């Protein structure tokens, strides 16, 4: 009989330990003096009993109970248990957040009126923050629209990759790269040669500059030996004579001026030339009219 009592006591103690252990794991402290508040949500987004409550990133309590009113489906009252030393000022809002792993918790965004506080049992407004998962879910329709385009792009890439022209182009690029490498080496060699020859070239250039300077000095000395003023005076005199000759030609005075300006003299000269031309023509046609010559002394009889 004593053995059976011991077994019963062990079973009762085990059930008590299991109950308190489960409560502790859920975040419920049966013998604690925490205070309770109520948070009103429209959507709890997977919030459950024993979900942690944070304020400024520090755990201050847990969800104690969730009351769903079927007559008011958009008003879900969540009872939270918060450490009694925690003061919740007016204006505080509760926000449900979730991480990439789906862990849900409630963050208390404390109000800015520390002089006024929410009394235990008071109601706090709550909302749901769009976490990373919500953002990913919003992106899913756009991603689904992009999938056919991505499939088409991948198909085109596969077609291009199988095109032998691509391989030939890559081969040509490799040849071009080799040519550029060779050209670069040649340029480096050429630059090295130029660097070695530049001092000599500079010496020759300096010699040419010296010769140019000597030639300039010689020309300057010869120009200084000339009487520039006398030369310019002679040039001006010659230009004045030319101008006077031009004026005489333009006037009716003088032989040249009359010859160029008087039409009578021109007409007389024209008539004289015309008469001389007629005389020469007649002389060629009838030379015996003007020359009488006979070997036997016989007089030439002119034909009329």
mmCIF file of N, CA and C in Angstrom, residues 227-241:
data_model
loop_
_atom_site.group_PDB
_atom_site.id
_atom_site.type_symbol
_atom_site.label_atom_id
_atom_site.label_comp_id
_atom_site.label_asym_id
_atom_site.label_seq_id
_atom_site.Cartn_x
_atom_site.Cartn_y
_atom_site.Cartn_z
ATOM 1 N N UNK A 227 70.997 102.825 -94.712
ATOM 2 C CA UNK A 227 70.370 104.108 -94.416
ATOM 3 C C UNK A 227 68.900 103.991 -94.793
ATOM 4 N N UNK A 228 68.093 103.609 -93.852
ATOM 5 C CA UNK A 228 66.682 103.358 -94.109
ATOM 6 C C UNK A 228 65.971 104.633 -94.549
ATOM 7 N N UNK A 229 66.334 105.724 -93.901
ATOM 8 C CA UNK A 229 65.655 106.991 -94.218
ATOM 9 C C UNK A 229 65.931 107.432 -95.642
ATOM 10 N N UNK A 230 67.229 107.318 -96.083
ATOM 11 C CA UNK A 230 67.593 107.704 -97.451
ATOM 12 C C UNK A 230 66.931 106.794 -98.473
ATOM 13 N N UNK A 231 66.883 105.504 -98.171
ATOM 14 C CA UNK A 231 66.242 104.546 -99.077
ATOM 15 C C UNK A 231 64.770 104.864 -99.241
ATOM 16 N N UNK A 232 64.094 105.141 -98.145
ATOM 17 C CA UNK A 232 62.680 105.454 -98.211
ATOM 18 C C UNK A 232 62.434 106.746 -98.960
ATOM 19 N N UNK A 233 63.381 107.746 -98.831
ATOM 20 C CA UNK A 233 63.250 109.013 -99.569
ATOM 21 C C UNK A 233 63.332 108.770 -101.066
ATOM 22 N N UNK A 234 64.268 107.889 -101.495
ATOM 23 C CA UNK A 234 64.402 107.563 -102.915
ATOM 24 C C UNK A 234 63.153 106.879 -103.437
ATOM 25 N N UNK A 235 62.625 105.982 -102.632
ATOM 26 C CA UNK A 235 61.405 105.284 -103.028
ATOM 27 C C UNK A 235 60.259 106.268 -103.186
ATOM 28 N N UNK A 236 60.140 107.224 -102.269
ATOM 29 C CA UNK A 236 59.073 108.225 -102.352
ATOM 30 C C UNK A 236 59.231 109.092 -103.590
ATOM 31 N N UNK A 237 60.513 109.464 -103.951
ATOM 32 C CA UNK A 237 60.754 110.278 -105.153
ATOM 33 C C UNK A 237 60.323 109.523 -106.403
ATOM 34 N N UNK A 238 60.697 108.222 -106.463
ATOM 35 C CA UNK A 238 60.321 107.418 -107.625
ATOM 36 C C UNK A 238 58.808 107.314 -107.750
ATOM 37 N N UNK A 239 58.123 107.129 -106.624
ATOM 38 C CA UNK A 239 56.663 107.045 -106.646
ATOM 39 C C UNK A 239 56.054 108.367 -107.093
ATOM 40 N N UNK A 240 56.686 109.511 -106.699
ATOM 41 C CA UNK A 240 56.175 110.818 -107.117
ATOM 42 C C UNK A 240 56.321 111.001 -108.622
ATOM 43 N N UNK A 241 57.474 110.551 -109.191
ATOM 44 C CA UNK A 241 57.662 110.646 -110.642
ATOM 45 C C UNK A 241 56.647 109.797 -111.396
#
